[in-house]
mmCIF file of C-alpha atoms and ligand atoms in Angstrom:
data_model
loop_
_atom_site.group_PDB
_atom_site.id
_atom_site.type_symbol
_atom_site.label_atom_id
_atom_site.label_comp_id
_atom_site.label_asym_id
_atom_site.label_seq_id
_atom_site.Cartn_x
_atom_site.Cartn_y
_atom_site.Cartn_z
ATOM 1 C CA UNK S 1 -102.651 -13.155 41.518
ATOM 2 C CA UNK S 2 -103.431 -10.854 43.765
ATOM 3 C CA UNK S 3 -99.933 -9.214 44.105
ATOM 4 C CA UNK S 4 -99.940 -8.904 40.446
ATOM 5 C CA UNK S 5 -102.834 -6.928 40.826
ATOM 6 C CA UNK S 6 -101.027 -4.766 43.429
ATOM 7 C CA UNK S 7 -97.889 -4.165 41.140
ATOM 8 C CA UNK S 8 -100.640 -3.282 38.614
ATOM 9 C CA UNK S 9 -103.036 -0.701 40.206
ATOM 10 C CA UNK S 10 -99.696 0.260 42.096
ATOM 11 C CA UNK S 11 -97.864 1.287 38.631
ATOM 12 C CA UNK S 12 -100.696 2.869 37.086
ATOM 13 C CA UNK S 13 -100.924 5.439 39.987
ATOM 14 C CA UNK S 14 -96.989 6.209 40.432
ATOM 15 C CA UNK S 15 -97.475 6.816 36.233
ATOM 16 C CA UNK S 16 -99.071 10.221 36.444
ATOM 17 C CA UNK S 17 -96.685 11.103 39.769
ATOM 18 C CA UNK S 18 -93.375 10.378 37.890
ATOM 19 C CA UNK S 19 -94.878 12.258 34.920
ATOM 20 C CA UNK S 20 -95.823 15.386 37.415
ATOM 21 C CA UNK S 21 -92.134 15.082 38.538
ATOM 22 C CA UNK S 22 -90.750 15.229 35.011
ATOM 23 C CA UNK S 23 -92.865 17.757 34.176
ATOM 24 C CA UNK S 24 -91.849 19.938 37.263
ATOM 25 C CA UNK S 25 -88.011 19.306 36.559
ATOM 26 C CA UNK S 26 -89.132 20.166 32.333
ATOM 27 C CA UNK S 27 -90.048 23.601 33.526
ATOM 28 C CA UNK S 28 -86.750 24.222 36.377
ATOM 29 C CA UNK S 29 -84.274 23.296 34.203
ATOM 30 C CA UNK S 30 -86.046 26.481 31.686
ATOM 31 C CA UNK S 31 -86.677 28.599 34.044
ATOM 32 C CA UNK S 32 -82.939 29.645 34.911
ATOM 33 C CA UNK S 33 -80.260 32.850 33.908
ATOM 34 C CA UNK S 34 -79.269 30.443 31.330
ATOM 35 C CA UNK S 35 -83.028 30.196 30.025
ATOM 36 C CA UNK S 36 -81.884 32.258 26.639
ATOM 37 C CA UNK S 37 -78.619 31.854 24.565
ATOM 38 C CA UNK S 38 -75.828 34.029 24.997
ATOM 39 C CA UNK S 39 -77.385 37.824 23.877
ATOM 40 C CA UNK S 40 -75.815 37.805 20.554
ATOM 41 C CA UNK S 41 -78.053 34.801 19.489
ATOM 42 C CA UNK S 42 -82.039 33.936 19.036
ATOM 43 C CA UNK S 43 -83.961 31.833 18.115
ATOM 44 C CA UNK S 44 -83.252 29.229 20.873
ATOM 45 C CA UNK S 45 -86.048 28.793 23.035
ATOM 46 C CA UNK S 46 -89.575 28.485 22.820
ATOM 47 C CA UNK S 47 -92.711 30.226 25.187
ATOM 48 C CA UNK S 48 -95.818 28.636 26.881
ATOM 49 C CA UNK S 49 -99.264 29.050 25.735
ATOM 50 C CA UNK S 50 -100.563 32.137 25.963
ATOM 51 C CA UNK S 51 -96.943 33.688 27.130
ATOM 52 C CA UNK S 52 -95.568 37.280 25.765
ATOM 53 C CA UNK S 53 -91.736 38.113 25.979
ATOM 54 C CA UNK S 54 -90.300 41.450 25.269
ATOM 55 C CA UNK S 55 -87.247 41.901 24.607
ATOM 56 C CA UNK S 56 -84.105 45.239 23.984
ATOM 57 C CA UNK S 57 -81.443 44.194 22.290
ATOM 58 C CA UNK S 58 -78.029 46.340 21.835
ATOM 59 C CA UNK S 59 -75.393 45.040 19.499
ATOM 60 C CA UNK S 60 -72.425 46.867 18.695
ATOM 61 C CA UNK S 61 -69.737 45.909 15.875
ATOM 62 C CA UNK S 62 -66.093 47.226 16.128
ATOM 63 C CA UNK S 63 -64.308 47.007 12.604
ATOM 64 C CA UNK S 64 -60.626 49.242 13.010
ATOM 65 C CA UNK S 65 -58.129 48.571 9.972
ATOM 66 C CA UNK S 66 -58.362 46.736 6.411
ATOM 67 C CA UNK S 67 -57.606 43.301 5.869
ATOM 68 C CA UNK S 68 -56.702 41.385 2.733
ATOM 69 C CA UNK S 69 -57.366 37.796 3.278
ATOM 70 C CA UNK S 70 -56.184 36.915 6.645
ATOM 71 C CA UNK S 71 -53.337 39.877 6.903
ATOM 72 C CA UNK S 72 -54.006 43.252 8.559
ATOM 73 C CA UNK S 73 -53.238 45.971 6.089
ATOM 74 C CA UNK S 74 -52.313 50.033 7.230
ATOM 75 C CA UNK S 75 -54.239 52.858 5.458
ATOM 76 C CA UNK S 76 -51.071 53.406 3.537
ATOM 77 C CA UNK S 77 -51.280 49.633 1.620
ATOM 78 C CA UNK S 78 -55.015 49.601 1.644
ATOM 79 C CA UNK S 79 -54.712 52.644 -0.902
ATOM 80 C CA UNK S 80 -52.004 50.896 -2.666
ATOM 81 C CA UNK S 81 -53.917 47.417 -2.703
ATOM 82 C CA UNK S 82 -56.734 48.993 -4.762
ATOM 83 C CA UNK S 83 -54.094 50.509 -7.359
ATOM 84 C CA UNK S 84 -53.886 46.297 -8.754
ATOM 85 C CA UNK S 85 -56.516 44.423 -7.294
ATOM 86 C CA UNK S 86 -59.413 43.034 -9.410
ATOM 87 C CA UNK S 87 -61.398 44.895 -9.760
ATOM 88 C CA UNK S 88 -59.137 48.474 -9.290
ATOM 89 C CA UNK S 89 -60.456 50.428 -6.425
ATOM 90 C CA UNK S 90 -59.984 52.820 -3.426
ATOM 91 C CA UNK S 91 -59.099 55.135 -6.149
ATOM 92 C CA UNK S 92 -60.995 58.150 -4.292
ATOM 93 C CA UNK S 93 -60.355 56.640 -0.522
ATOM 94 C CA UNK S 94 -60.436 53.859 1.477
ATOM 95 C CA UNK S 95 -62.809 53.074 4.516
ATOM 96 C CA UNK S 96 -60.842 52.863 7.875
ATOM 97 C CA UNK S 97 -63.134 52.060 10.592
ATOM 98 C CA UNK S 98 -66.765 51.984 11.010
ATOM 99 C CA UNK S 99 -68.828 51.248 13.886
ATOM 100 C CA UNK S 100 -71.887 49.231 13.449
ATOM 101 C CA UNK S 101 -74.882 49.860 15.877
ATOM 102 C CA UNK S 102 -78.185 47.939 16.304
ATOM 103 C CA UNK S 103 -81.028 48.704 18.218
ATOM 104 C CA UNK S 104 -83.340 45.676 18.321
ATOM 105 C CA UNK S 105 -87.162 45.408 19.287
ATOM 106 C CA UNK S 106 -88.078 41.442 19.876
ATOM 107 C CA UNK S 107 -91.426 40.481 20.852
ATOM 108 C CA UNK S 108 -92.338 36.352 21.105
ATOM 109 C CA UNK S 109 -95.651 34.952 21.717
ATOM 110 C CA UNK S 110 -96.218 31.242 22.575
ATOM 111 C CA UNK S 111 -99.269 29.931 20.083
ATOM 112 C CA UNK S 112 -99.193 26.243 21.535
ATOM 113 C CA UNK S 113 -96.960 24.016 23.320
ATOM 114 C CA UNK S 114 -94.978 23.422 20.330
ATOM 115 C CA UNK S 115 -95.258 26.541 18.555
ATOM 116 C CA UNK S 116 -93.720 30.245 19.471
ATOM 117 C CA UNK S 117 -94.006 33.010 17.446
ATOM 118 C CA UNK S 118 -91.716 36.208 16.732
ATOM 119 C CA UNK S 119 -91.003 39.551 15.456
ATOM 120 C CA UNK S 120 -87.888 41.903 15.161
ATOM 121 C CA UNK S 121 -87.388 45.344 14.374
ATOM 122 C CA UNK S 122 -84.192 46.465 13.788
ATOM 123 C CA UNK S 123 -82.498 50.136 13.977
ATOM 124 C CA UNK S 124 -79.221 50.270 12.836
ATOM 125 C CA UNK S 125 -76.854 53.460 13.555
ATOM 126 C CA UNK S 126 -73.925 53.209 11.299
ATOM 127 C CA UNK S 127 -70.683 55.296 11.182
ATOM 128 C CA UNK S 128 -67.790 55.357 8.888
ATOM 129 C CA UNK S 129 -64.295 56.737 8.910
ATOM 130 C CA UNK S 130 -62.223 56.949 5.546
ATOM 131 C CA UNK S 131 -59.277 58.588 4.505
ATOM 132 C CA UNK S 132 -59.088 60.313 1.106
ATOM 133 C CA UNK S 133 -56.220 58.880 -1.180
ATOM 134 C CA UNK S 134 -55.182 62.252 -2.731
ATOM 135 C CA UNK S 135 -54.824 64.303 -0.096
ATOM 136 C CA UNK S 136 -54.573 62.161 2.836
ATOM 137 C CA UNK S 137 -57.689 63.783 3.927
ATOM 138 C CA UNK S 138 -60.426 62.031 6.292
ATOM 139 C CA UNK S 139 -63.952 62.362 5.923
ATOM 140 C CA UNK S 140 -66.954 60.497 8.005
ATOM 141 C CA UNK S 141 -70.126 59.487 6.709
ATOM 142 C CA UNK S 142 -73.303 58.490 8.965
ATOM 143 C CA UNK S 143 -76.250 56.510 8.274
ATOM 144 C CA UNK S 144 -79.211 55.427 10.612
ATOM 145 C CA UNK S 145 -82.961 54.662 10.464
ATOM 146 C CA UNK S 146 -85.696 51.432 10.219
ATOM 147 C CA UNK S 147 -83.714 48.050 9.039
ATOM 148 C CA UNK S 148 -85.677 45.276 8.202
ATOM 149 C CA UNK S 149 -88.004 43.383 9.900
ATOM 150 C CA UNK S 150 -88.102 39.743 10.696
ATOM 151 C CA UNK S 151 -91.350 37.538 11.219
ATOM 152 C CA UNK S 152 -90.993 34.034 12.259
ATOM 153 C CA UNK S 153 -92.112 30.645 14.047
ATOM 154 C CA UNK S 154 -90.551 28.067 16.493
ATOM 155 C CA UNK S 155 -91.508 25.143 16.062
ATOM 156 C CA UNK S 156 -90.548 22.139 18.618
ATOM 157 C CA UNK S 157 -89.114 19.034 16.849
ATOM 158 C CA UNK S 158 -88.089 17.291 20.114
ATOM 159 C CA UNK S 159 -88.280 17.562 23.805
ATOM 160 C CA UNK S 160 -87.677 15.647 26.487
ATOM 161 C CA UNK S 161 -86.455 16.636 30.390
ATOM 162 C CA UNK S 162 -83.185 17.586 29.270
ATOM 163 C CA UNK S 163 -83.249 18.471 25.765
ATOM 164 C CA UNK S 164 -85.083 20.658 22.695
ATOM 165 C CA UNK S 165 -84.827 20.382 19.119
ATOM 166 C CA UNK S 166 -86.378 23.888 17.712
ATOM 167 C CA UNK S 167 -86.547 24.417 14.380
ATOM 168 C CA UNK S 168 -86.618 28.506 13.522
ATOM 169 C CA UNK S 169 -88.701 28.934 9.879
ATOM 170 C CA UNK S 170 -88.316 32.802 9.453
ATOM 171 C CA UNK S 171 -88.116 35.558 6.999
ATOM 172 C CA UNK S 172 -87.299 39.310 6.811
ATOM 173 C CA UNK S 173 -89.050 42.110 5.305
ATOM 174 C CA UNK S 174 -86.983 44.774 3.404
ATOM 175 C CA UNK S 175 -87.943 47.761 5.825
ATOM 176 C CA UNK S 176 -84.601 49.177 4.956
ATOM 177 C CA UNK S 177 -83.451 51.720 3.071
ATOM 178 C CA UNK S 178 -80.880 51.088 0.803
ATOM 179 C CA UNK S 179 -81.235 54.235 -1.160
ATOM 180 C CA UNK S 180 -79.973 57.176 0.481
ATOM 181 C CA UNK S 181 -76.720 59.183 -0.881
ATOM 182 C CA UNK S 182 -74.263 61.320 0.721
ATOM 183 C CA UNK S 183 -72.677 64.138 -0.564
ATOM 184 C CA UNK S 184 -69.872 64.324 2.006
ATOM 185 C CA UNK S 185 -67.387 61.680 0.236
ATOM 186 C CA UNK S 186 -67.535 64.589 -2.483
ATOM 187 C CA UNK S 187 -67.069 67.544 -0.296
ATOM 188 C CA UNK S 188 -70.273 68.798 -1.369
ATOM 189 C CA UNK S 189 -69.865 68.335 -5.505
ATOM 190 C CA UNK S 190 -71.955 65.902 -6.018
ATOM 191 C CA UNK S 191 -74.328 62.914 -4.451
ATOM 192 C CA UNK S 192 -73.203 59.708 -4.469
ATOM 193 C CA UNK S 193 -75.193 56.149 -3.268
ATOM 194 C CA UNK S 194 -73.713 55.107 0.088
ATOM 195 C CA UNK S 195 -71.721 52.253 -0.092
ATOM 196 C CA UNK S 196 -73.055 48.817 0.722
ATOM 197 C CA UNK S 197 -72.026 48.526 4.216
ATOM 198 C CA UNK S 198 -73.638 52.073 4.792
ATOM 199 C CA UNK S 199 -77.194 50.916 3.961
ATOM 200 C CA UNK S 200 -80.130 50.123 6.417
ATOM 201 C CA UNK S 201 -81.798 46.912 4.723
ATOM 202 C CA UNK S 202 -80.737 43.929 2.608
ATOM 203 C CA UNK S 203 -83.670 45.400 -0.135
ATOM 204 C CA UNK S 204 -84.934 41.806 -0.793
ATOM 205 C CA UNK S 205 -87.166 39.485 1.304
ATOM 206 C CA UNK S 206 -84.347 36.754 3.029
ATOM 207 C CA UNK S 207 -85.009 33.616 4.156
ATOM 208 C CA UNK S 208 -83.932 32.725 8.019
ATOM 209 C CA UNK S 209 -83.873 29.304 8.991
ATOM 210 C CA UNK S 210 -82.311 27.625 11.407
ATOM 211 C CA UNK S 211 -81.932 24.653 13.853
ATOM 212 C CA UNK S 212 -81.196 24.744 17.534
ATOM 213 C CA UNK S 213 -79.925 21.995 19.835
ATOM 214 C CA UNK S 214 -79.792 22.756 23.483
ATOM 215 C CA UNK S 215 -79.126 20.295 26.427
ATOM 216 C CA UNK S 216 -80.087 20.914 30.069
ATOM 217 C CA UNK S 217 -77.953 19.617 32.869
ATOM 218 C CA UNK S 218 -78.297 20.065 36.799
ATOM 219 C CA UNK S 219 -74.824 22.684 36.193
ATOM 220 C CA UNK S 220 -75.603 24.253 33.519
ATOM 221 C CA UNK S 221 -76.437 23.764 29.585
ATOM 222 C CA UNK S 222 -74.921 23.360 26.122
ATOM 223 C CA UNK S 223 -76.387 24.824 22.936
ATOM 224 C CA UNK S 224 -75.538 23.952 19.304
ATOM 225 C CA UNK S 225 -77.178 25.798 16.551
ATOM 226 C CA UNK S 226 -76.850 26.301 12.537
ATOM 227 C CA UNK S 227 -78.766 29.754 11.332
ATOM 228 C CA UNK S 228 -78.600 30.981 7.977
ATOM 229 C CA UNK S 229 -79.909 34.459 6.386
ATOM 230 C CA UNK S 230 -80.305 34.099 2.463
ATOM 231 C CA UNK S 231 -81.120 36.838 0.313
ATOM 232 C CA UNK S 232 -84.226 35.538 -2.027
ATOM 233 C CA UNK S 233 -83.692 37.244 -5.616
ATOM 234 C CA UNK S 234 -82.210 40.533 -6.203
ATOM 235 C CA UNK S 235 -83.472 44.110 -4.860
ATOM 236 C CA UNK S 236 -84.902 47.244 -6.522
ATOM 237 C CA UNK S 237 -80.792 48.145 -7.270
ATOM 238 C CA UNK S 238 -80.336 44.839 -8.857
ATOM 239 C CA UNK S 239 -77.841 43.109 -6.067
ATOM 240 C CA UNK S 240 -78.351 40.323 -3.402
ATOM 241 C CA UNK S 241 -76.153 40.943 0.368
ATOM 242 C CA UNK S 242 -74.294 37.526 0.838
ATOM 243 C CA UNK S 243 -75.629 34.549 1.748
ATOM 244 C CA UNK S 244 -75.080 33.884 5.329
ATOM 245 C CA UNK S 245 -74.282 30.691 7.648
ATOM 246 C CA UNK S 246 -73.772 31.006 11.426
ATOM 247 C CA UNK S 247 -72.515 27.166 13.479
ATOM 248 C CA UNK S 248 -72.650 28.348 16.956
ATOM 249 C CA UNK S 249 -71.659 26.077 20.198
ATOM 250 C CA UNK S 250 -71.668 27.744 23.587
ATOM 251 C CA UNK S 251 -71.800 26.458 26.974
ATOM 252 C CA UNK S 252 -73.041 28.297 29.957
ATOM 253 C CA UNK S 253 -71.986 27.602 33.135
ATOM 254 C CA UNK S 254 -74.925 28.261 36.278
ATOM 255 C CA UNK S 255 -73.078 30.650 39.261
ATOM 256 C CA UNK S 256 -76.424 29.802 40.894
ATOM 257 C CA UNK S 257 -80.271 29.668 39.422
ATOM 258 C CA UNK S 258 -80.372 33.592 38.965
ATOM 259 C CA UNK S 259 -76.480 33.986 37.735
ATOM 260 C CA UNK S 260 -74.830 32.492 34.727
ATOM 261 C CA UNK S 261 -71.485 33.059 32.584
ATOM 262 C CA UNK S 262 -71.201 31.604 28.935
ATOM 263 C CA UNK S 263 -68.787 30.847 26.339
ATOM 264 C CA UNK S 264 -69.074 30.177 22.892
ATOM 265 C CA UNK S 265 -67.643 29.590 19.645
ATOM 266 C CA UNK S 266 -69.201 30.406 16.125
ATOM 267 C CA UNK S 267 -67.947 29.921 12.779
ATOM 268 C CA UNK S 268 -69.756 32.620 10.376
ATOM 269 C CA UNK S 269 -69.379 31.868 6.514
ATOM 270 C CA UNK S 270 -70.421 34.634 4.332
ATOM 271 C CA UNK S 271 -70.672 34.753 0.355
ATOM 272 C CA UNK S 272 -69.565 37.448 -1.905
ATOM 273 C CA UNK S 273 -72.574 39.672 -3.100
ATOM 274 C CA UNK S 274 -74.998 38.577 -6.143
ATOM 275 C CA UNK S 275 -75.637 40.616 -9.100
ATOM 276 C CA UNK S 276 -74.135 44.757 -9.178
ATOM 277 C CA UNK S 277 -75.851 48.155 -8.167
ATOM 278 C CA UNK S 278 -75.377 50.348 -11.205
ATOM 279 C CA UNK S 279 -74.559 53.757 -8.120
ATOM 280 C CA UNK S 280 -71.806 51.919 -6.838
ATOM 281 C CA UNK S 281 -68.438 52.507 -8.408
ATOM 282 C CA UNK S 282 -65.725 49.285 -7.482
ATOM 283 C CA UNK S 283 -63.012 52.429 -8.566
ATOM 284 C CA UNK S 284 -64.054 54.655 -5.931
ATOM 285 C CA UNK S 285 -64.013 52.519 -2.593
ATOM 286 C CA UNK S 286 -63.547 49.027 -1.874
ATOM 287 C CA UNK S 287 -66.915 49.099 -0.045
ATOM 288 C CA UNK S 288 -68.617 49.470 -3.403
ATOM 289 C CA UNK S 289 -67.571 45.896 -5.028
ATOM 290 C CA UNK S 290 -69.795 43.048 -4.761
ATOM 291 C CA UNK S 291 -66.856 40.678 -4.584
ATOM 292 C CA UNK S 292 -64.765 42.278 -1.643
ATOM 293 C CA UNK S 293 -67.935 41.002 0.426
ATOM 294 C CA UNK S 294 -67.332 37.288 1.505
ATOM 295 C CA UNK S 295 -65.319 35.388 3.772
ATOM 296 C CA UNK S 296 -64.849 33.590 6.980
ATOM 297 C CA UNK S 297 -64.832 34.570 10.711
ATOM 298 C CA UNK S 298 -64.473 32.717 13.722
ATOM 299 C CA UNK S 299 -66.047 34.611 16.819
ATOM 300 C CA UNK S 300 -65.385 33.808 20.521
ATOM 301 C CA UNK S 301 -68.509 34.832 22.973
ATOM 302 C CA UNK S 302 -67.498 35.300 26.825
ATOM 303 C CA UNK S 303 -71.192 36.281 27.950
ATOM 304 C CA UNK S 304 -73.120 36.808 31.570
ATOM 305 C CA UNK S 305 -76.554 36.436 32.672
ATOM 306 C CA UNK S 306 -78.711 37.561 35.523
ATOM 307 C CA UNK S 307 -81.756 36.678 36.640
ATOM 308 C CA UNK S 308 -83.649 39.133 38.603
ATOM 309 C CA UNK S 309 -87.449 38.783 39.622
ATOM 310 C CA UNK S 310 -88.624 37.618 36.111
ATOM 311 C CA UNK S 311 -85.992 40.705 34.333
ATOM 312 C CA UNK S 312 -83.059 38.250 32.376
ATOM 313 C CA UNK S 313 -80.168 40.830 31.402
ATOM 314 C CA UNK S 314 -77.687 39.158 28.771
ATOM 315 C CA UNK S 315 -74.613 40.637 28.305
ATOM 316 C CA UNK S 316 -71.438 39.149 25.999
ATOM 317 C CA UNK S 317 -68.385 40.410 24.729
ATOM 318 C CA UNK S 318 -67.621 38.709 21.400
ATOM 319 C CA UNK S 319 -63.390 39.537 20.057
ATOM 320 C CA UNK S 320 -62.612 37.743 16.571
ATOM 321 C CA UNK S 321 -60.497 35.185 16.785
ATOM 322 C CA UNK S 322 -59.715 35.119 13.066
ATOM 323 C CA UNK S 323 -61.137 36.385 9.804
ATOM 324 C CA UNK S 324 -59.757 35.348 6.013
ATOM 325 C CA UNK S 325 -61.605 38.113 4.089
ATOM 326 C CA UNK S 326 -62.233 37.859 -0.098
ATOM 327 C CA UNK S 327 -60.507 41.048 -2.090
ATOM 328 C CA UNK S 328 -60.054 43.867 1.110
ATOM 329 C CA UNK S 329 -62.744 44.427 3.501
ATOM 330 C CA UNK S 330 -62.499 46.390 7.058
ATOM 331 C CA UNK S 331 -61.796 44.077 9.734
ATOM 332 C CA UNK S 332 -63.863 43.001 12.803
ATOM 333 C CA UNK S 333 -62.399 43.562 15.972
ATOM 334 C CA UNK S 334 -65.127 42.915 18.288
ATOM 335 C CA UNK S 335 -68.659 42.944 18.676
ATOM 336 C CA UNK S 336 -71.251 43.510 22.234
ATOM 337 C CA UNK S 337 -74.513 42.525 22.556
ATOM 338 C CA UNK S 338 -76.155 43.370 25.867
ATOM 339 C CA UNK S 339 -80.001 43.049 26.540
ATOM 340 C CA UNK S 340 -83.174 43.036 28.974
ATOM 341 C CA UNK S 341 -85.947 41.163 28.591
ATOM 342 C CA UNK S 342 -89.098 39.671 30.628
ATOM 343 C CA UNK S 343 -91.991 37.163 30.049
ATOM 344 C CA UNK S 344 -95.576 38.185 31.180
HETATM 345 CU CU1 CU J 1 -88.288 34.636 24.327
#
């Protein structure tokens, strides 16, 4: 009897010791370069009570070349696809490289244990290079400005030492303008709607959610996460931007607690556009049809991390590893996300 009662009294007090433990290996396994995803991603971790994080993002998208399902066309045969594709287009010129900028503003909050909230503001810089079809002419046309903004929670579905389950339940705001014109495509006769890759905002209110999985190890951690960005309705010009779904796995590797290199993979399935602006002509440029708009990409993400007195700097390189694209659509070569953020 009375050595029961030892094992007893002696349990109960080792309970709240092993559970101090676990809690001190919760937070060291979070508090690590590999604390965030690679840079391209979000939506992956959550903060404690009471903690802010501010965050710079810098994303850059490549896109040199056409490409007609999986084949890389010349300017040359992207002209000449448009003379019998469905619908007819690049009858006034064809896009031939563009480079897609993003300046990013993210600011998280943690609400409760279980509970982080978020905002993003986005400034895109876009540029676009096209060559004329009747002269052989090349003009460029620039866009840049406010993008939309996205509001959301974390929510914790699951934790234990190793592991969270965070469930992302956002939404964007259309703070972009998709209404400006150009009258450079012209040469000055007359002004035209930019194209839909030329615009600053989706023009509806999207739905974001999305799921993450990540796994904490002594080495290192794995991440697995589905995120989706769905138009809801149609905007003020009667279209939707495609429907969007991102499967990302990456793996990143600790150097030491304040260094960390990453790879990932991500599968990105996009839909062709909903509904039709009236200002965009499919004849004109293929950038103007709702159904050259969808496809599939598969993305690989070779990233690095550094931890230095509280400052995390994320850094990845992201080249396409292959893309089958609907109608013709400028390719992706690569993309770079690099950014600095701290928790206070
Ligand atoms: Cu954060």
């Amino acid at each position: 009897m009375k050595f029961a009662w030892r094992v007893a009294i002696g349990i109960t007090c080792l309970l709240p010791i092993s559970q101090a433990v676990q809690a001190d290996n919760f937070d060291a396994l979070r508090s690590r370069a590999d604390k965030h995803a690679p840079a391209s991603l979000m939506g992956d971790h959550l903060h404690d009570p009471g903690e802010w994080m501010v965050e710079y993002k810098y994303m850059n998208m490549y896109m040199e070349d056409n490409r007609a399902g999986s084949r890389t066309l010349s300017d040359a045969e992207s002209i000449a696809f448009g003379a019998s594709s469905n619908p007819v287009t690049n009858r006034a010129a064809t896009p031939t490289q563009m480079t897609h900028e993003m300046h990013m503003l993210h600011i998280m909050r943690g609400v409760t244990d279980d509970i982080t909230v978020y905002t993003m503001l986005m400034l895109p810089s876009i540029t676009m290079d096209h060559q004329r079809r009747m002269d052989g002419s090349s003009f460029t046309t620039h866009n840049s400005g406010f993008g939309d903004t996205t509001f959301g929670a974390l929510l914790r579905l699951y934790s234990d030492v190793n592991d969270d389950l965070i469930l992302n339940v956002a939404a964007s705001v259309p703070t972009g303008d998709i209404f400006r014109t150009s009258t450079i495509p012209s040469r000055g006769a007359t002004d035209q709607a930019l194209p839909y890759p030329m615009r600053l905002g989706s023009g509806t209110f999207n739905a974001k959610p999305g799921i993450t999985w990540k796994h904490y190890r002594d080495t290192g951690s794995f991440g697995l996460q589905f995120q989706t960005n769905l138009p809801v309705g149609r905007n003020y010009r009667d279209y939707a931007v495609s429907d969007e779904f991102r499967l990302n796995t990456w793996y990143s590797h600790l150097l030491s607690d304040n260094f960390s290199t990453s790879v990932r993979l991500e599968n990105l399935w996009r839909t062709n556009y909903d509904g039709a602006d009236p200002a965009a002509n499919d004849m004109m440029i293929s950038t103007n049809v709702e159904g050259f708009r969808g496809g599939y990409s598969l993305n690989l993400g070779i990233g690095f991390s550094a931890l230095i007195k509280k400052h995390l700097l994320n850094v990845e390189f992201v080249p396409t590893l292959y893309q089958d694209l609907d109608g013709i659509q400028l390719e992706t070569d690569w993309q770079v996300a690099a950014s600095w953020s701290r928790s206070f």
